[in-house]
mmCIF file of C-alpha atoms in Angstrom:
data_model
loop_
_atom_site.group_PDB
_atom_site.id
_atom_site.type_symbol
_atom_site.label_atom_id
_atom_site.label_comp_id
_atom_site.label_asym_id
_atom_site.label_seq_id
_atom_site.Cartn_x
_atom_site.Cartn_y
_atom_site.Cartn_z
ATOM 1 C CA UNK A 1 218.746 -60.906 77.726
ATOM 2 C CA UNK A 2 214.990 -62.011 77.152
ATOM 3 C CA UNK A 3 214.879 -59.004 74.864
ATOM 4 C CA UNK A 4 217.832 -59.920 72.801
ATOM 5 C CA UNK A 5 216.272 -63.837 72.690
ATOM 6 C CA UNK A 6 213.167 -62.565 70.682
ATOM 7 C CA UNK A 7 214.901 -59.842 68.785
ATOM 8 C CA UNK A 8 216.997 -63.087 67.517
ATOM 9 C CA UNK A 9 213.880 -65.606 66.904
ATOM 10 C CA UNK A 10 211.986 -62.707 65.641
ATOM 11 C CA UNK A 11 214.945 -62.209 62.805
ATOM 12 C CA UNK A 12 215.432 -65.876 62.371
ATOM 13 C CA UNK A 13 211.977 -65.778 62.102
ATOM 14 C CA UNK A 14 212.001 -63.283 59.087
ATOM 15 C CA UNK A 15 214.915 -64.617 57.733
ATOM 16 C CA UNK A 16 213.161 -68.070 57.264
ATOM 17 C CA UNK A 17 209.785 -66.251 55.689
ATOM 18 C CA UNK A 18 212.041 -64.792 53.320
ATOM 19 C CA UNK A 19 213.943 -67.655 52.205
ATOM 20 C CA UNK A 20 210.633 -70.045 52.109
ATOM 21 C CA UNK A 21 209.202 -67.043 49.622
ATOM 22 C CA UNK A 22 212.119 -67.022 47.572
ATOM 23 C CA UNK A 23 211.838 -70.493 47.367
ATOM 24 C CA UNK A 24 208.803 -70.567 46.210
ATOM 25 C CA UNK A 25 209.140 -68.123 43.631
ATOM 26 C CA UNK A 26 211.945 -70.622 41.962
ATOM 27 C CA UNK A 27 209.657 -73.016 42.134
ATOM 28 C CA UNK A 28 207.411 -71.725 40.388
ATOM 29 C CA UNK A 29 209.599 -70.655 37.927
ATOM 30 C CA UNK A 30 211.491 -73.938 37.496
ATOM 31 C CA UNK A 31 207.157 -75.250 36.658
ATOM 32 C CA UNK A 32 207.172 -72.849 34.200
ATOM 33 C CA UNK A 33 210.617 -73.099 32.379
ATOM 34 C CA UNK A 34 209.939 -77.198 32.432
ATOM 35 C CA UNK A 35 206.135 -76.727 30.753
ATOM 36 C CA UNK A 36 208.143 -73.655 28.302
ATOM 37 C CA UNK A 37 211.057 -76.524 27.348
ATOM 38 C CA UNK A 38 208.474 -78.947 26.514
ATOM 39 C CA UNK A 39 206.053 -77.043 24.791
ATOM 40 C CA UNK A 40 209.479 -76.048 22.421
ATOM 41 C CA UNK A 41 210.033 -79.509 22.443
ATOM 42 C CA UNK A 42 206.803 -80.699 21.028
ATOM 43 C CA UNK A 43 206.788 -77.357 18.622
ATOM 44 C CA UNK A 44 209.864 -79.084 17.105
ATOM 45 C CA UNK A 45 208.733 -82.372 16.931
ATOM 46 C CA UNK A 46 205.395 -81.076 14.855
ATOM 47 C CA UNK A 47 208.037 -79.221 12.651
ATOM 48 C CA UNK A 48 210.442 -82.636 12.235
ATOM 49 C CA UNK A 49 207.482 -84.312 11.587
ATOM 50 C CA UNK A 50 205.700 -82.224 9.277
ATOM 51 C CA UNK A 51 208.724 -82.043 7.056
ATOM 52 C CA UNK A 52 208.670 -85.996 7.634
ATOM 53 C CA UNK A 53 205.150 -86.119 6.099
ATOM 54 C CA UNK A 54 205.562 -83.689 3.635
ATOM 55 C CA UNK A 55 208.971 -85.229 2.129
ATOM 56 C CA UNK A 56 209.056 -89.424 1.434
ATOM 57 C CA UNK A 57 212.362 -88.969 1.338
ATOM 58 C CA UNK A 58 212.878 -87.787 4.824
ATOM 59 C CA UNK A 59 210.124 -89.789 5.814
ATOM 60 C CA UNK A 60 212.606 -92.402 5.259
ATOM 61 C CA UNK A 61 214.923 -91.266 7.921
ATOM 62 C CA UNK A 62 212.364 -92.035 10.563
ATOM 63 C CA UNK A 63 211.679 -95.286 8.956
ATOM 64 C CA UNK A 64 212.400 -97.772 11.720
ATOM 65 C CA UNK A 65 209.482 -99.828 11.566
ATOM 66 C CA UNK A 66 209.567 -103.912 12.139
ATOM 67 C CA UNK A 67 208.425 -104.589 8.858
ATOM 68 C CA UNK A 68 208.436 -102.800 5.537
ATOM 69 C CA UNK A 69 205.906 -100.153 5.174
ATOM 70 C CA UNK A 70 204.702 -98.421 2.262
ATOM 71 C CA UNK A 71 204.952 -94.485 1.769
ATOM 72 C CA UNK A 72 201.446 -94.029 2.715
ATOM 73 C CA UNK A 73 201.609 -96.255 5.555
ATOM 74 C CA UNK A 74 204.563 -94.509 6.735
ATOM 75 C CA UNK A 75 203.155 -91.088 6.403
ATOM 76 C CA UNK A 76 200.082 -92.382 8.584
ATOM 77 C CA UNK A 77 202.250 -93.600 11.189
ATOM 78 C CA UNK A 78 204.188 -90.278 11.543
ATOM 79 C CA UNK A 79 200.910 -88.675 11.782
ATOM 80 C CA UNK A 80 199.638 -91.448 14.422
ATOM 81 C CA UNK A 81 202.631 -90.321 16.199
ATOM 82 C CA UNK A 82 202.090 -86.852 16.426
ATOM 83 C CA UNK A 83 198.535 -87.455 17.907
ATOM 84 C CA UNK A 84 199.858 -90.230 20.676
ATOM 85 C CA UNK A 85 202.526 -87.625 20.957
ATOM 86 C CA UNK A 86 200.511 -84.543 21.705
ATOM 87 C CA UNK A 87 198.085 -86.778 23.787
ATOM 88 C CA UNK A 88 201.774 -87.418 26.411
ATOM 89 C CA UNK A 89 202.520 -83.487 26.166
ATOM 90 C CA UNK A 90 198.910 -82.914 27.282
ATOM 91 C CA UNK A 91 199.673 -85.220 30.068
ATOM 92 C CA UNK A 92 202.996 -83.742 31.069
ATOM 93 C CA UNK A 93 201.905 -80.507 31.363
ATOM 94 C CA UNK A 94 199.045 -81.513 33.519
ATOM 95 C CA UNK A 95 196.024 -80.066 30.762
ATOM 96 C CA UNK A 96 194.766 -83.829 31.501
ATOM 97 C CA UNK A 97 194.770 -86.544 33.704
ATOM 98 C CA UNK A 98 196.148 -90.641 33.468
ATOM 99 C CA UNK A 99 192.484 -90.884 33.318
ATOM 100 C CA UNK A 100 191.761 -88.802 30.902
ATOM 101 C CA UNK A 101 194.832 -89.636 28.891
ATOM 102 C CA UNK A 102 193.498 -93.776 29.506
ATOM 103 C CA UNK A 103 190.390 -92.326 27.517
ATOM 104 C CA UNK A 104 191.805 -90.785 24.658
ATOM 105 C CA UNK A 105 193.971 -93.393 23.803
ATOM 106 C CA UNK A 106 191.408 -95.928 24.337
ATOM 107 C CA UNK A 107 189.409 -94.138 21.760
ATOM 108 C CA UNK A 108 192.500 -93.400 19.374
ATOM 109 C CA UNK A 109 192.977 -97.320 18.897
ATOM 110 C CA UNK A 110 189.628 -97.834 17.058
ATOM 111 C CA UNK A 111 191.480 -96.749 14.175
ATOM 112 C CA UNK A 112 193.270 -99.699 12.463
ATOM 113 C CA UNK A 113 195.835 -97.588 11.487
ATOM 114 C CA UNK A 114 196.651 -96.468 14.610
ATOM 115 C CA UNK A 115 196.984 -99.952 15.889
ATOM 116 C CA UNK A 116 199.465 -100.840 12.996
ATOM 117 C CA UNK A 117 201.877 -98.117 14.299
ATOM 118 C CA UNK A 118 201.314 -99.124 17.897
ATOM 119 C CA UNK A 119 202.703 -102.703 16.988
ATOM 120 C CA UNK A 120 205.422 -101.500 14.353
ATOM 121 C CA UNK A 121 206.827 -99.074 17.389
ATOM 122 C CA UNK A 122 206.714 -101.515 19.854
ATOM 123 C CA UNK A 123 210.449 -102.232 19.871
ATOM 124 C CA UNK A 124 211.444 -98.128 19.748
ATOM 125 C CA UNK A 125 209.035 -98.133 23.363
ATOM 126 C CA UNK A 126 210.560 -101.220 25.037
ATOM 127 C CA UNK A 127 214.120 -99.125 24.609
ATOM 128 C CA UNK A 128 212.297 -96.193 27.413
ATOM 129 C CA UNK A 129 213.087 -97.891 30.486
ATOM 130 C CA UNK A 130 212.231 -96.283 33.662
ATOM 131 C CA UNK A 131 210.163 -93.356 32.352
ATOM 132 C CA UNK A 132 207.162 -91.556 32.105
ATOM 133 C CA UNK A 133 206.426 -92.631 28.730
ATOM 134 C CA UNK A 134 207.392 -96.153 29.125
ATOM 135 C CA UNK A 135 205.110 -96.685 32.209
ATOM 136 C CA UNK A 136 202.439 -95.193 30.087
ATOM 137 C CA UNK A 137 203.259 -97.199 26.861
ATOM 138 C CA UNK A 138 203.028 -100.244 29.460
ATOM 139 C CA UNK A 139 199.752 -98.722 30.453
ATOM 140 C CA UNK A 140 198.621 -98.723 26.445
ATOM 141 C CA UNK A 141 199.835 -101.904 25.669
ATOM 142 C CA UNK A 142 197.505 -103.917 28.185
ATOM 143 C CA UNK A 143 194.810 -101.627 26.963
ATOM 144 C CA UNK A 144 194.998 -102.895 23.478
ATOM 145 C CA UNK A 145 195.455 -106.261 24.347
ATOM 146 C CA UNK A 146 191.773 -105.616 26.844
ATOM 147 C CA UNK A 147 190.737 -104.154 23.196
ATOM 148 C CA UNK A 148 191.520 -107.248 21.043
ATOM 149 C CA UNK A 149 189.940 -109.752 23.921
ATOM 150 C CA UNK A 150 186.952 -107.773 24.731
ATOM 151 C CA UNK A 151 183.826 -109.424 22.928
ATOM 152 C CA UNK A 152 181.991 -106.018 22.840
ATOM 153 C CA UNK A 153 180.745 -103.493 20.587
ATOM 154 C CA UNK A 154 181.251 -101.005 23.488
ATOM 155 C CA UNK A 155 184.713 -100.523 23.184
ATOM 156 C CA UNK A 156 184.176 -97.546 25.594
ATOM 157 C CA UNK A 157 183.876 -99.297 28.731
ATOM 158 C CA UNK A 158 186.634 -101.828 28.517
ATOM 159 C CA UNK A 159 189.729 -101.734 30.502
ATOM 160 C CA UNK A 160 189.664 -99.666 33.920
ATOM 161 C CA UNK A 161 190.694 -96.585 33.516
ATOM 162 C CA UNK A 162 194.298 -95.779 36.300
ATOM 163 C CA UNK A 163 193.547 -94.019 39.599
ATOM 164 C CA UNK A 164 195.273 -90.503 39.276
ATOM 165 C CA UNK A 165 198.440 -90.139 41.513
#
């Protein structure tokens, strides 16, 4: 009967390896499918943009700006958004940390330009409730604002970069 006992845990046993395996194996999968959808997903967004930038007249489609912008202005904003936007794919896919994404954009927003687009989005971000990208929007916002206070030169050491999770 003791025989039969550990014959039984010994399968269960086996049984449990092989299911915690196969689990594993899906997992990994599912990591790489999710990192494969986005990086189609920000392929297509460099396409939709690039025809954006390379056409005023679709440009025009994306225009949704709080004030009027000119064509130039609105071709630098689509481009500003393709940088912020490869900067969050970076980040998603884990090729960089909060910390190091904190750094990047903190450098980004020395450029005027990229400022303007920051403000004219800000009402498309406030609509991203409950994500990713809105926390780190958040996260960019009171950067900029620790930007525009800061009476330094050394624009590299303001704010505190976030703790990674």
């Amino acid at each position: 009967m003791i025989a039969g006992i550990l014959v039984g845990k010994a399968l269960h046993h086996r049984t449990l390896e092989a299911l915690h395996l196969r689990l594993s194996r899906l997992e990994r999968t599912a990591h790489t499918q999710r990192h494969t959808n986005l990086a189609n997903q920000q392929r297509l967004h460099w396409e939709l943009l690039s025809k954006a930038i390379d056409d005023p007249e679709l440009a025009e489609v994306l225009d949704l700006y709080e004030t009027p912008v000119s064509a130039r202005q609105r071709r630098q904003y689509l481009f500003a958004n393709a940088l912020y936007t490869n900067l969050l794919f970076y980040y998603r896919i884990g090729n960089i940390s909060r910390e190091e994404f904190y750094k990047h954009v903190r450098g980004m927003f020395q450029n005027p330009t990229v400022r303007e687009y920051w403000y004219a989005t800000q009402q498309q971000r406030a609509s991203l409730a409950d994500t990713d990208e809105a926390e780190l929007g958040l996260m960019v916002d009171d950067l900029l604002q620790q930007l525009e206070e800061a009476d330094t030169e050394e624009w590299w050491v303001v704010g505190e970069p976030p703790a990674d999770e």
